[in-house]
PDB file of C-alpha atoms in Angstrom:
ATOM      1  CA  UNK R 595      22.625   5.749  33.699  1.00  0.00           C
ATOM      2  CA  UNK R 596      19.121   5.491  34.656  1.00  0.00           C
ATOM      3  CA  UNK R 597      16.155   3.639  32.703  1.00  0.00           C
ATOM      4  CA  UNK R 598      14.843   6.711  31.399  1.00  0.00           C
ATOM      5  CA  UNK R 599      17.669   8.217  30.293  1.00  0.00           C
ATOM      6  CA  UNK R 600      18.953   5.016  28.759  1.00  0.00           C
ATOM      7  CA  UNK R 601      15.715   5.035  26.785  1.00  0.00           C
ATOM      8  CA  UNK R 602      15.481   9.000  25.706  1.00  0.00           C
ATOM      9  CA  UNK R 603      18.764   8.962  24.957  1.00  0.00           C
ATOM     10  CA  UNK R 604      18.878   6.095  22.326  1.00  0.00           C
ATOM     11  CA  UNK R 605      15.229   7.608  21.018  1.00  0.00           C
ATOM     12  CA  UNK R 606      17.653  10.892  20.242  1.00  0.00           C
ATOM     13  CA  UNK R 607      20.280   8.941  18.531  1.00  0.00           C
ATOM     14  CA  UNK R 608      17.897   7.082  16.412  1.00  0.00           C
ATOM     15  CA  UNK R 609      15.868  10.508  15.470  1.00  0.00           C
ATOM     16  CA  UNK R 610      19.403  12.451  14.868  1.00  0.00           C
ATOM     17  CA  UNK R 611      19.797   9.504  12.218  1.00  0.00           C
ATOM     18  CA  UNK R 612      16.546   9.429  10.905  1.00  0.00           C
ATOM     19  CA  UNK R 613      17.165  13.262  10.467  1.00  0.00           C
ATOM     20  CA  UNK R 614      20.443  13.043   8.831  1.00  0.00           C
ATOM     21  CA  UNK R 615      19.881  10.367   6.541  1.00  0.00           C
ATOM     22  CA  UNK R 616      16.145  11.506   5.788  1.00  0.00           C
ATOM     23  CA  UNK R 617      14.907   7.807   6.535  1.00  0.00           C
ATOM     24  CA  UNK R 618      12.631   6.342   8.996  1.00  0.00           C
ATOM     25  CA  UNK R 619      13.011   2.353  10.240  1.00  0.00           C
ATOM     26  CA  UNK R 620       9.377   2.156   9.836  1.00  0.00           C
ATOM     27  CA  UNK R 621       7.868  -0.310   7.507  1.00  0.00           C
ATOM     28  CA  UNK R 622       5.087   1.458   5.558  1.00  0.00           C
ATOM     29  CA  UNK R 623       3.157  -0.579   2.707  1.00  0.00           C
ATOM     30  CA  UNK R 624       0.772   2.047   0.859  1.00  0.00           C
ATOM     31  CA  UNK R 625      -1.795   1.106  -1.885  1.00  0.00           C
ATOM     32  CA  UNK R 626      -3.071   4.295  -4.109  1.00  0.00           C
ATOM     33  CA  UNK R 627      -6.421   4.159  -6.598  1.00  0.00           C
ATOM     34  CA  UNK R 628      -3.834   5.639  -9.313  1.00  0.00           C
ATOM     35  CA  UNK R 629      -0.438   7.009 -10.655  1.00  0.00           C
ATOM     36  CA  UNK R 630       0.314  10.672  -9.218  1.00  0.00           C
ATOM     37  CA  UNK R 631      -0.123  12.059 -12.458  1.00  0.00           C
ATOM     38  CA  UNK R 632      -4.095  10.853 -12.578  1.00  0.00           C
ATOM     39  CA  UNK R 633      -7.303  10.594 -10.496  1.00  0.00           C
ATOM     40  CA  UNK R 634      -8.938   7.819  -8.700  1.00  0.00           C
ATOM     41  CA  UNK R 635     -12.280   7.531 -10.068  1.00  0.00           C
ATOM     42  CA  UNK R 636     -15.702   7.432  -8.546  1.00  0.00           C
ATOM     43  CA  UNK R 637     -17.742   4.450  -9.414  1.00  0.00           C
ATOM     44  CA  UNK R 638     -21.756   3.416  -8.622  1.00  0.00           C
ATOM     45  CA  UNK R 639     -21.474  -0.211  -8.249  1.00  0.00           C
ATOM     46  CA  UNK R 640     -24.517  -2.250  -6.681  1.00  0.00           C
ATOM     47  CA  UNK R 641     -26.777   1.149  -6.529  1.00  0.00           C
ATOM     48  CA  UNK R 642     -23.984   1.820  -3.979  1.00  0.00           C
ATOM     49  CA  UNK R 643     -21.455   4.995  -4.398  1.00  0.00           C
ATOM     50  CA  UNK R 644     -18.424   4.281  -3.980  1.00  0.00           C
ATOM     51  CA  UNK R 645     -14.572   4.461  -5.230  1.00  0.00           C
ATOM     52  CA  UNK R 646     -13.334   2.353  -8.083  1.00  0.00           C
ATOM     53  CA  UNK R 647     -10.606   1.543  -5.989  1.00  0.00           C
ATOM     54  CA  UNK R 648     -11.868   0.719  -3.460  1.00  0.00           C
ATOM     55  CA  UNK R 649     -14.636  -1.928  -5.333  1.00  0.00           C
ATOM     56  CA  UNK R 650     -11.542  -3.841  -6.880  1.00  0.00           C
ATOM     57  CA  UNK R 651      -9.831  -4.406  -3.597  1.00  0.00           C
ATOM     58  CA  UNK R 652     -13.498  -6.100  -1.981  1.00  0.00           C
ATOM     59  CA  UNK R 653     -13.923  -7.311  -5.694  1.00  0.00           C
ATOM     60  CA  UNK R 654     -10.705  -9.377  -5.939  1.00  0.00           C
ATOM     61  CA  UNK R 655     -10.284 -10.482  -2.218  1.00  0.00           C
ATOM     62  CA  UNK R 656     -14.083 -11.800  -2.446  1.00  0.00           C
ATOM     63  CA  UNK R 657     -12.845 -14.045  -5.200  1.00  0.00           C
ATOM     64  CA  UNK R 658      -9.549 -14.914  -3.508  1.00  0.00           C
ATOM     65  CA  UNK R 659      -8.662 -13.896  -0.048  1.00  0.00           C
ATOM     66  CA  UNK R 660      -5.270 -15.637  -0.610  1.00  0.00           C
ATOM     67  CA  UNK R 661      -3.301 -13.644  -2.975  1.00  0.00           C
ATOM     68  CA  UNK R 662       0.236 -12.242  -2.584  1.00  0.00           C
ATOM     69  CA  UNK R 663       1.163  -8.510  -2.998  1.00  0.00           C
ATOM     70  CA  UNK R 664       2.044  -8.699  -6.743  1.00  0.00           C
ATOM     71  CA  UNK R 665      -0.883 -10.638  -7.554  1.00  0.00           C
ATOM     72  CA  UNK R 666      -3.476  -8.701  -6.037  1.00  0.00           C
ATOM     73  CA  UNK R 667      -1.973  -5.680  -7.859  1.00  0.00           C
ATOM     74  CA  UNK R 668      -2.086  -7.620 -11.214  1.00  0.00           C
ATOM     75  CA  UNK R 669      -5.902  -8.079 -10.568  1.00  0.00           C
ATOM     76  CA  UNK R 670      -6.889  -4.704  -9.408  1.00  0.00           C
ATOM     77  CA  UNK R 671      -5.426  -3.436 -12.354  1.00  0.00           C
ATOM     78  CA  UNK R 672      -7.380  -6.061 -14.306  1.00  0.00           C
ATOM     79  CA  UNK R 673     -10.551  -5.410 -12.672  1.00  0.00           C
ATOM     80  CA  UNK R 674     -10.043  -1.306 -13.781  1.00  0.00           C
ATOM     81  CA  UNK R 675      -8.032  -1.143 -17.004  1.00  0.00           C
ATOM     82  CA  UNK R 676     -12.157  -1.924 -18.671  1.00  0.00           C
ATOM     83  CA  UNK R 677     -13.831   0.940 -17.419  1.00  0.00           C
ATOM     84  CA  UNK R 678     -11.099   3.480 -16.209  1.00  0.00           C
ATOM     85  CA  UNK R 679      -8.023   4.838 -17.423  1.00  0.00           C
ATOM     86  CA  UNK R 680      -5.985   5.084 -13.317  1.00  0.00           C
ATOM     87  CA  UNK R 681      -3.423   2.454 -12.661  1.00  0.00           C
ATOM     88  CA  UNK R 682      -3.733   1.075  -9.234  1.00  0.00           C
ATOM     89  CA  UNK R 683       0.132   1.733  -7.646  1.00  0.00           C
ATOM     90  CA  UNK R 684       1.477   0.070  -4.456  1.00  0.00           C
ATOM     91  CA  UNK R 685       4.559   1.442  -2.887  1.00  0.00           C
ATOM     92  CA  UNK R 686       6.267   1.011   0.334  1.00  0.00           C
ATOM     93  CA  UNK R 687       9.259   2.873   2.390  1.00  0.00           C
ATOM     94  CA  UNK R 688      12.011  -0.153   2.045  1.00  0.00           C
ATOM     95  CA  UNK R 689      12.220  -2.723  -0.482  1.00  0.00           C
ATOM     96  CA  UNK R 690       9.774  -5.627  -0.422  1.00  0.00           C
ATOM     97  CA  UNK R 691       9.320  -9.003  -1.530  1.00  0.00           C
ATOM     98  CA  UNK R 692       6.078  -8.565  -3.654  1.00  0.00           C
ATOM     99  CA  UNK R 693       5.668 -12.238  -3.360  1.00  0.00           C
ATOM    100  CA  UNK R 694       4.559 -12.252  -0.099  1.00  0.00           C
ATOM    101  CA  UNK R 695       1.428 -12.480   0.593  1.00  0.00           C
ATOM    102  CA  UNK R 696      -0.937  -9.513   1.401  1.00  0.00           C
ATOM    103  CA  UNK R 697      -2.751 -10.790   4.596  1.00  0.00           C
ATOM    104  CA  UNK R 698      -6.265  -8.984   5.273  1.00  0.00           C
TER     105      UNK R 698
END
């Protein structure tokens, strides 16, 4: 069997899995500004539009760059839960050690 069919045909046996089990081997780590039952909120911060979201994750990595999954979570939630009402959410496509840490 030749190189390129070696490689095509194990790309076809991995996709007929992925298919049949409705997984992917992919390792996907997503943040989102809030729950899917709210909205992430826009914010003016520093005369500067932007999303509230968004200003927690620069806030809290400005004052520690070295924070693991969990804990930079715990903080963006922090940073909102004064002025809006959206819980921060992090969710990935396989289990994960939350104590890892987040490297940026």
């Amino acid at each position: 069997m030749g190189i390129v069919k070696t490689a095509t045909g194990s790309n076809q046996k991995a996709e007929q899995k992925a298919r049949a089990t409705k997984t992917s081997p992919a390792d996907v780590i997503s943040w989102s500004g809030c729950k899917d039952s709210q909205t992430s909120a826009d914010t003016q911060e520093a005369g500067n539009a932007t999303g509230a979201m968004s200003y927690a994750f620069m806030a809290t990595l400005g004052q520690n760059p070295k924070q693991s999954y969990q804990q930079l979570l715990n903080n963006l939630r922090d940073i909102l839960k004064s002025k809006y009402s959206q819980k921060p959410q992090l969710s990935s496509s396989h289990p994960m050690d939350t104590s890892i840490m987040f490297i940026c």
